[in-house]
CSV table of C-alpha atoms and ligand atoms in Angstrom, one decimal:
chain,number,residue,atom,x,y,z
A,1,MET,CA,0.0,0.0,0.0
A,2,ARG,CA,2.8,2.4,1.0
A,3,MET,CA,4.6,1.7,-2.3
A,4,GLU,CA,1.4,2.6,-4.2
A,5,ALA,CA,1.2,5.9,-2.4
A,6,ILE,CA,4.8,6.7,-3.2
A,7,THR,CA,4.5,5.8,-6.9
A,8,MET,CA,1.0,7.4,-7.5
A,9,GLN,CA,1.9,10.9,-6.4
A,10,PRO,CA,4.2,11.8,-9.3
A,11,GLN,CA,1.7,10.3,-11.7
A,12,LEU,CA,-1.1,12.5,-10.3
A,13,GLU,CA,1.2,15.5,-10.5
A,14,ARG,CA,2.1,14.8,-14.1
A,15,GLU,CA,-1.5,14.2,-15.1
A,16,SER,CA,-2.7,17.3,-13.4
A,17,LEU,CA,-0.2,19.4,-15.2
A,18,GLU,CA,-1.1,17.8,-18.6
A,19,LEU,CA,-4.9,18.2,-18.0
A,20,ALA,CA,-4.5,21.8,-16.9
A,21,SER,CA,-2.5,22.5,-20.0
A,22,LEU,CA,-5.2,20.9,-22.2
A,23,LEU,CA,-7.8,23.1,-20.5
A,24,GLN,CA,-5.8,26.2,-20.9
A,25,GLY,CA,-5.2,25.5,-24.6
A,26,SER,CA,-8.9,25.0,-25.3
A,27,ASN,CA,-11.3,27.9,-26.0
A,28,ARG,CA,-14.4,25.9,-25.4
A,29,THR,CA,-14.3,22.9,-23.1
A,30,VAL,CA,-17.4,21.0,-22.0
A,31,VAL,CA,-17.4,18.1,-19.5
A,32,LEU,CA,-19.5,14.9,-19.7
A,33,THR,CA,-19.9,13.1,-16.4
A,34,GLY,CA,-21.2,9.7,-15.5
A,35,ALA,CA,-21.9,7.6,-12.4
A,36,GLY,CA,-18.1,7.3,-11.7
A,37,ILE,CA,-17.8,10.9,-10.5
A,38,SER,CA,-20.2,10.1,-7.7
A,39,THR,CA,-18.7,6.9,-6.4
A,40,GLU,CA,-16.4,8.9,-4.1
A,41,SER,CA,-19.6,10.3,-2.6
A,42,GLY,CA,-20.7,6.7,-1.7
A,43,ILE,CA,-23.1,6.2,-4.6
A,44,PRO,CA,-22.4,3.0,-6.6
A,45,ASP,CA,-22.0,3.2,-10.3
A,46,PHE,CA,-23.4,0.7,-12.8
A,47,ARG,CA,-20.4,-1.2,-14.1
A,48,THR,CA,-17.5,-1.3,-11.6
A,49,PRO,CA,-17.1,-5.0,-11.1
A,50,GLY,CA,-18.3,-6.1,-7.6
A,51,SER,CA,-19.7,-2.7,-6.4
A,52,GLY,CA,-21.6,-1.6,-9.5
A,53,LEU,CA,-25.4,-1.9,-9.4
A,54,TRP,CA,-25.4,-4.2,-12.4
A,55,SER,CA,-23.5,-6.8,-10.4
A,56,HIS,CA,-26.7,-7.2,-8.4
A,57,VAL,CA,-29.7,-6.6,-10.7
A,58,ASN,CA,-30.7,-6.8,-14.3
A,59,PRO,CA,-31.4,-3.1,-14.9
A,60,ILE,CA,-33.7,-3.6,-17.9
A,61,GLU,CA,-35.9,-5.9,-15.7
A,62,ILE,CA,-36.2,-3.3,-13.0
A,63,LEU,CA,-35.4,0.2,-14.4
A,64,SER,CA,-37.6,0.3,-17.5
A,65,VAL,CA,-40.9,2.0,-18.1
A,66,THR,CA,-42.4,-1.5,-18.7
A,67,ALA,CA,-41.1,-2.7,-15.3
A,68,MET,CA,-42.6,0.4,-13.6
A,69,ARG,CA,-45.9,-0.1,-15.3
A,70,LYS,CA,-46.1,-3.9,-14.8
A,71,ASP,CA,-44.9,-4.2,-11.3
A,72,PRO,CA,-44.8,-0.8,-9.6
A,73,LYS,CA,-44.3,-2.3,-6.1
A,74,ARG,CA,-41.2,-4.1,-7.2
A,75,PHE,CA,-39.9,-1.0,-9.1
A,76,TYR,CA,-40.4,1.3,-6.1
A,77,ASP,CA,-39.3,-1.2,-3.5
A,78,PHE,CA,-36.0,-1.4,-5.3
A,79,LYS,CA,-35.6,2.3,-6.3
A,80,ILE,CA,-36.8,4.4,-3.4
A,81,PRO,CA,-34.2,3.2,-0.8
A,82,LEU,CA,-31.5,3.6,-3.5
A,83,TRP,CA,-32.7,7.1,-4.5
A,84,ARG,CA,-33.0,8.2,-0.9
A,85,SER,CA,-29.4,7.1,-0.4
A,86,PHE,CA,-28.5,9.3,-3.5
A,87,LEU,CA,-30.3,12.3,-1.8
A,88,ALA,CA,-28.3,11.8,1.4
A,89,ALA,CA,-24.9,11.8,-0.4
A,90,GLU,CA,-22.7,14.9,-0.4
A,91,PRO,CA,-20.6,16.3,-3.3
A,92,ASN,CA,-17.0,15.1,-3.3
A,93,PRO,CA,-13.8,16.9,-4.3
A,94,ALA,CA,-14.4,16.1,-8.0
A,95,HIS,CA,-17.8,17.8,-8.1
A,96,LYS,CA,-16.3,20.8,-6.2
A,97,ALA,CA,-13.3,21.0,-8.6
A,98,LEU,CA,-15.7,21.2,-11.6
A,99,ALA,CA,-17.6,24.0,-10.0
A,100,ASP,CA,-14.3,25.8,-9.4
A,101,MET,CA,-13.3,25.2,-13.1
A,102,GLU,CA,-16.6,26.8,-14.2
A,103,ARG,CA,-16.0,29.8,-11.9
A,104,LEU,CA,-12.4,30.1,-13.4
A,105,GLY,CA,-13.8,30.0,-16.9
A,106,ALA,CA,-11.9,26.8,-17.7
A,107,ILE,CA,-15.1,24.9,-18.6
A,108,ARG,CA,-18.3,26.0,-20.2
A,109,CYS,CA,-20.8,23.5,-18.8
A,110,VAL,CA,-21.2,20.1,-17.3
A,111,ILE,CA,-23.4,17.6,-19.2
A,112,THR,CA,-24.3,14.8,-16.7
A,113,GLN,CA,-25.8,11.4,-17.1
A,114,ASN,CA,-26.3,11.4,-13.3
A,115,ILE,CA,-29.6,12.0,-11.5
A,116,ASP,CA,-28.1,12.9,-8.1
A,117,SER,CA,-27.9,16.7,-8.4
A,118,LEU,CA,-24.4,16.7,-6.8
A,119,HIS,CA,-23.0,19.0,-9.5
A,120,GLN,CA,-25.5,21.7,-8.6
A,121,ARG,CA,-25.0,21.1,-4.9
A,122,ALA,CA,-21.3,21.6,-5.4
A,123,GLY,CA,-21.9,25.0,-7.0
A,124,SER,CA,-21.9,24.3,-10.8
A,125,LYS,CA,-24.4,26.7,-12.4
A,126,HIS,CA,-24.5,25.4,-16.0
A,127,VAL,CA,-25.5,21.7,-15.8
A,128,LEU,CA,-27.4,19.7,-18.5
A,129,GLU,CA,-29.1,16.6,-17.0
A,130,VAL,CA,-29.7,14.3,-19.9
A,131,HIS,CA,-31.1,11.5,-17.8
A,132,GLY,CA,-33.3,13.7,-15.6
A,133,HIS,CA,-33.1,14.2,-11.8
A,134,MET,CA,-34.7,13.2,-8.5
A,135,ARG,CA,-35.9,16.6,-7.4
A,136,THR,CA,-39.4,16.1,-8.7
A,137,GLY,CA,-41.9,13.6,-10.0
A,138,ARG,CA,-44.8,14.3,-12.5
A,139,CYS,CA,-48.2,13.1,-13.5
A,140,GLN,CA,-48.2,11.2,-16.7
A,141,LYS,CA,-51.6,12.5,-17.7
A,142,CYS,CA,-51.7,16.3,-16.7
A,143,SER,CA,-47.9,16.8,-16.3
A,144,ARG,CA,-48.4,18.4,-12.8
A,145,ARG,CA,-45.1,18.3,-10.9
A,146,LEU,CA,-44.6,17.4,-7.2
A,147,PRO,CA,-41.5,17.1,-5.0
A,148,PHE,CA,-39.8,13.7,-5.3
A,149,GLU,CA,-39.9,13.3,-1.5
A,150,THR,CA,-43.8,13.6,-1.6
A,151,LEU,CA,-44.0,11.0,-4.3
A,152,ALA,CA,-41.7,8.7,-2.3
A,153,ASP,CA,-43.6,9.2,1.0
A,154,ARG,CA,-46.9,8.4,-0.7
A,155,VAL,CA,-45.5,5.2,-2.2
A,156,GLU,CA,-44.1,4.1,1.2
A,157,ALA,CA,-47.5,4.9,2.8
A,158,GLY,CA,-49.0,2.2,0.4
A,159,ASP,CA,-50.2,4.4,-2.5
A,160,CYS,CA,-48.6,2.3,-5.2
A,161,PRO,CA,-48.6,3.3,-8.0
A,162,PRO,CA,-49.2,6.8,-6.7
A,163,HIS,CA,-52.0,8.8,-8.4
A,164,CYS,CA,-52.5,12.5,-9.2
A,165,GLU,CA,-55.7,14.3,-8.3
A,166,CYS,CA,-56.6,14.1,-12.0
A,167,GLY,CA,-56.5,10.3,-11.9
A,168,GLY,CA,-53.2,10.0,-13.8
A,169,VAL,CA,-50.3,7.9,-12.6
A,170,LEU,CA,-47.4,9.8,-11.0
A,171,ARG,CA,-43.8,8.9,-11.8
A,172,PRO,CA,-40.3,10.2,-11.0
A,173,ASP,CA,-38.6,12.7,-13.3
A,174,VAL,CA,-35.7,10.3,-14.1
A,175,VAL,CA,-35.1,8.8,-17.5
A,176,LEU,CA,-35.8,5.0,-17.5
A,177,PHE,CA,-34.9,2.5,-20.2
A,178,GLU,CA,-37.5,2.9,-23.0
A,179,ASP,CA,-37.9,6.7,-22.1
A,180,MET,CA,-37.0,9.6,-24.4
A,181,LEU,CA,-34.1,11.6,-23.1
A,182,THR,CA,-34.8,15.1,-21.6
A,183,GLY,CA,-34.8,18.4,-23.5
A,184,ASP,CA,-31.3,19.0,-22.1
A,185,PHE,CA,-30.0,16.3,-24.5
A,186,GLU,CA,-30.5,18.5,-27.6
A,187,LYS,CA,-28.6,21.3,-25.9
A,188,ALA,CA,-25.9,18.8,-25.0
A,189,VAL,CA,-25.6,17.8,-28.7
A,190,GLN,CA,-25.1,21.5,-29.6
A,191,GLU,CA,-22.5,21.8,-26.9
A,192,ALA,CA,-20.7,18.7,-28.2
A,193,PHE,CA,-20.6,20.0,-31.8
A,194,SER,CA,-19.4,23.4,-30.8
A,195,CYS,CA,-16.7,22.6,-28.3
A,196,ASP,CA,-12.9,22.3,-28.8
A,197,LEU,CA,-12.5,19.7,-26.1
A,198,MET,CA,-14.9,17.3,-24.3
A,199,LEU,CA,-13.6,16.1,-20.9
A,200,VAL,CA,-15.3,12.8,-20.0
A,201,ILE,CA,-15.2,11.9,-16.3
A,202,GLY,CA,-16.4,8.7,-14.7
A,203,SER,CA,-18.4,7.1,-17.5
A,204,SER,CA,-17.9,3.8,-19.3
A,205,LEU,CA,-19.6,5.5,-22.3
A,206,GLU,CA,-21.7,2.4,-22.8
A,207,VAL,CA,-25.1,4.0,-22.4
A,208,SER,CA,-26.7,5.2,-25.6
A,209,PRO,CA,-27.3,7.9,-26.8
A,210,ALA,CA,-25.3,9.9,-24.3
A,211,ASN,CA,-22.2,8.0,-25.4
A,212,SER,CA,-22.6,9.5,-28.9
A,213,LEU,CA,-21.8,13.0,-27.5
A,214,PRO,CA,-18.0,12.6,-27.4
A,215,GLN,CA,-18.1,11.3,-31.0
A,216,ASN,CA,-19.3,14.8,-32.1
A,217,ALA,CA,-16.5,16.7,-30.2
A,218,ARG,CA,-13.3,17.8,-31.9
A,219,ARG,CA,-11.1,16.3,-29.2
A,220,VAL,CA,-11.8,14.1,-26.2
A,221,ALA,CA,-9.9,13.7,-23.0
A,222,ILE,CA,-10.9,11.0,-20.4
A,223,VAL,CA,-10.6,10.5,-16.7
A,224,ASN,CA,-11.9,7.1,-15.9
A,225,LEU,CA,-10.7,4.2,-13.7
A,226,GLY,CA,-11.8,1.5,-16.1
A,227,PRO,CA,-11.9,1.2,-19.9
A,228,THR,CA,-14.3,3.2,-22.0
A,229,GLN,CA,-15.8,2.9,-25.5
A,230,MET,CA,-13.8,6.0,-26.6
A,231,ASP,CA,-10.3,5.1,-25.3
A,232,HIS,CA,-9.0,4.7,-28.8
A,233,GLY,CA,-10.3,8.1,-30.0
A,234,ALA,CA,-9.2,10.2,-27.0
A,235,CYS,CA,-6.3,12.6,-27.2
A,236,TRP,CA,-5.5,12.1,-23.5
A,237,ARG,CA,-6.6,9.8,-20.8
A,238,SER,CA,-6.1,9.1,-17.1
A,239,ARG,CA,-7.0,6.1,-14.9
A,240,SER,CA,-6.8,8.2,-11.7
A,241,LYS,CA,-9.7,8.8,-9.3
A,242,ALA,CA,-11.5,11.9,-10.3
A,243,GLY,CA,-11.6,13.1,-6.7
A,244,GLU,CA,-7.9,12.9,-6.4
A,245,LEU,CA,-6.9,14.3,-9.8
A,246,LEU,CA,-9.4,17.2,-10.4
A,247,PRO,CA,-8.6,19.3,-7.3
A,248,LEU,CA,-4.9,19.2,-8.3
A,249,VAL,CA,-5.9,20.5,-11.8
A,250,VAL,CA,-7.8,23.4,-10.1
A,251,GLU,CA,-4.6,24.2,-8.2
A,252,ARG,CA,-2.7,24.3,-11.4
A,253,LEU,CA,-5.3,26.5,-13.1
A,254,ASN,CA,-5.1,28.9,-10.1
A,255,GLY,CA,-1.4,29.2,-10.6
A,256,LYS,CA,-0.5,27.2,-7.5
A,257,ALA,CA,1.5,23.9,-7.3
A,258,GLY,CA,4.1,25.2,-9.7
A,259,ALA,CA,1.8,25.5,-12.8
B,1,LIG,P1,-20.9,3.2,-15.6
B,1,LIG,O1,-21.2,2.6,-14.3
B,1,LIG,O2,-21.2,2.5,-16.9
B,1,LIG,O3,-19.4,3.7,-15.6
B,1,LIG,C1,-18.8,4.3,-14.6
B,1,LIG,C2,-17.3,4.4,-14.8
B,1,LIG,O4,-16.7,5.2,-13.8
B,1,LIG,C3,-16.6,3.0,-14.8
B,1,LIG,O5,-16.0,2.8,-16.0
B,1,LIG,C4,-15.6,3.2,-13.6
B,1,LIG,O6,-14.4,2.6,-13.9
B,1,LIG,C5,-15.5,4.7,-13.5
B,1,LIG,N1,-15.2,5.2,-12.1
B,1,LIG,C6,-15.8,4.7,-11.0
B,1,LIG,N2,-15.3,5.5,-9.9
B,1,LIG,C7,-14.5,6.4,-10.5
B,1,LIG,C8,-13.7,7.4,-9.9
B,1,LIG,N3,-13.7,7.7,-8.6
B,1,LIG,N4,-13.0,8.2,-10.7
B,1,LIG,C9,-12.9,8.0,-12.1
B,1,LIG,N5,-13.7,7.0,-12.7
B,1,LIG,C10,-14.4,6.2,-11.9
B,1,LIG,O7,-21.7,4.7,-15.5
B,1,LIG,P2,-22.2,5.6,-16.7
B,1,LIG,O8,-21.4,5.6,-17.9
B,1,LIG,O9,-22.5,6.9,-16.1
B,1,LIG,O10,-23.6,4.9,-17.1
B,1,LIG,C11,-24.5,4.5,-16.2
B,1,LIG,C12,-25.8,5.1,-16.1
B,1,LIG,O11,-26.3,5.0,-14.8
B,1,LIG,C13,-25.9,6.6,-16.4
B,1,LIG,O12,-26.9,6.7,-17.4
B,1,LIG,C14,-26.4,7.2,-15.1
B,1,LIG,O13,-27.6,7.9,-15.4
B,1,LIG,C15,-26.9,6.1,-14.2
B,1,LIG,N6,-26.4,6.1,-12.8
B,1,LIG,C16,-26.4,7.3,-12.2
B,1,LIG,C17,-25.9,7.4,-10.9
B,1,LIG,C18,-25.9,8.7,-10.2
B,1,LIG,O14,-26.7,9.6,-10.5
B,1,LIG,N7,-24.9,8.9,-9.3
B,1,LIG,C19,-25.5,6.2,-10.2
B,1,LIG,C20,-25.6,5.0,-10.9
B,1,LIG,C21,-26.1,5.0,-12.3
């Protein structure tokens, strides 16, 4: 363990210098984040072997519109404790570093596949949520919105599936398998086409169509522990933990740490 700590430090320093230099050389950088940026906040991702959610469930069976419609009790019994744990999580140093980068003008926006709102809670202002979020739910008939907590409380009190006053069925504002993506996806496509650099953080890039975004960017840089679908096309990549690397990059951008 001690050997690892000694050998990792120079690598982090080198990578932070390289990534800061990439950001400084780009006029328009956008960031694409996935579940991996929130693992250091205690939220499991989908595909990390052993701890990823897909190690335990078949997501299509549980996280699809069909699953929610056919067996709402099973759907909510699985999802509500998980979503409540997302809401209890706190932003980690990687989320905070991205908020700092936005304040410094080093990045234009964060496009996220996550539904945990941790970018906004860390201070990021320009966030595109292509898979929705857990702040609200909505009626599928009249589109009236209600706080997610109210929806969850009603399900847990036995109102399952929960109904709106108009008689329609309520559902969470997260994108499930078989759903269309949110309106933010179109904006994300524009950002991808018009950026100089897309920095991908914590995503295996296996989920479509979000994984098409980097293909539209001029250049792609990746910070991801495991392999991704775009490794071959990236101009730069790191296998470091986002929460360890990104704060060092902010230090470099701030002119500290010898940058
Ligand atoms: P994924 O699980 O397919 O990939 C996550 C990647 O992050 C993995 O390749 C892993 O090696 C890497 N990773 C894990 N911890 C890391 C760290 N500390 N630093 C750097 N890399 C790290 O996730 P995905 O590509 O985002 O696709 C999964 C889908 O699951 C997304 O659509 C997302 O909406 C949803 N999801 C969201 C959350 C959340 O909101 N926090 C959590 C789980 C799943």
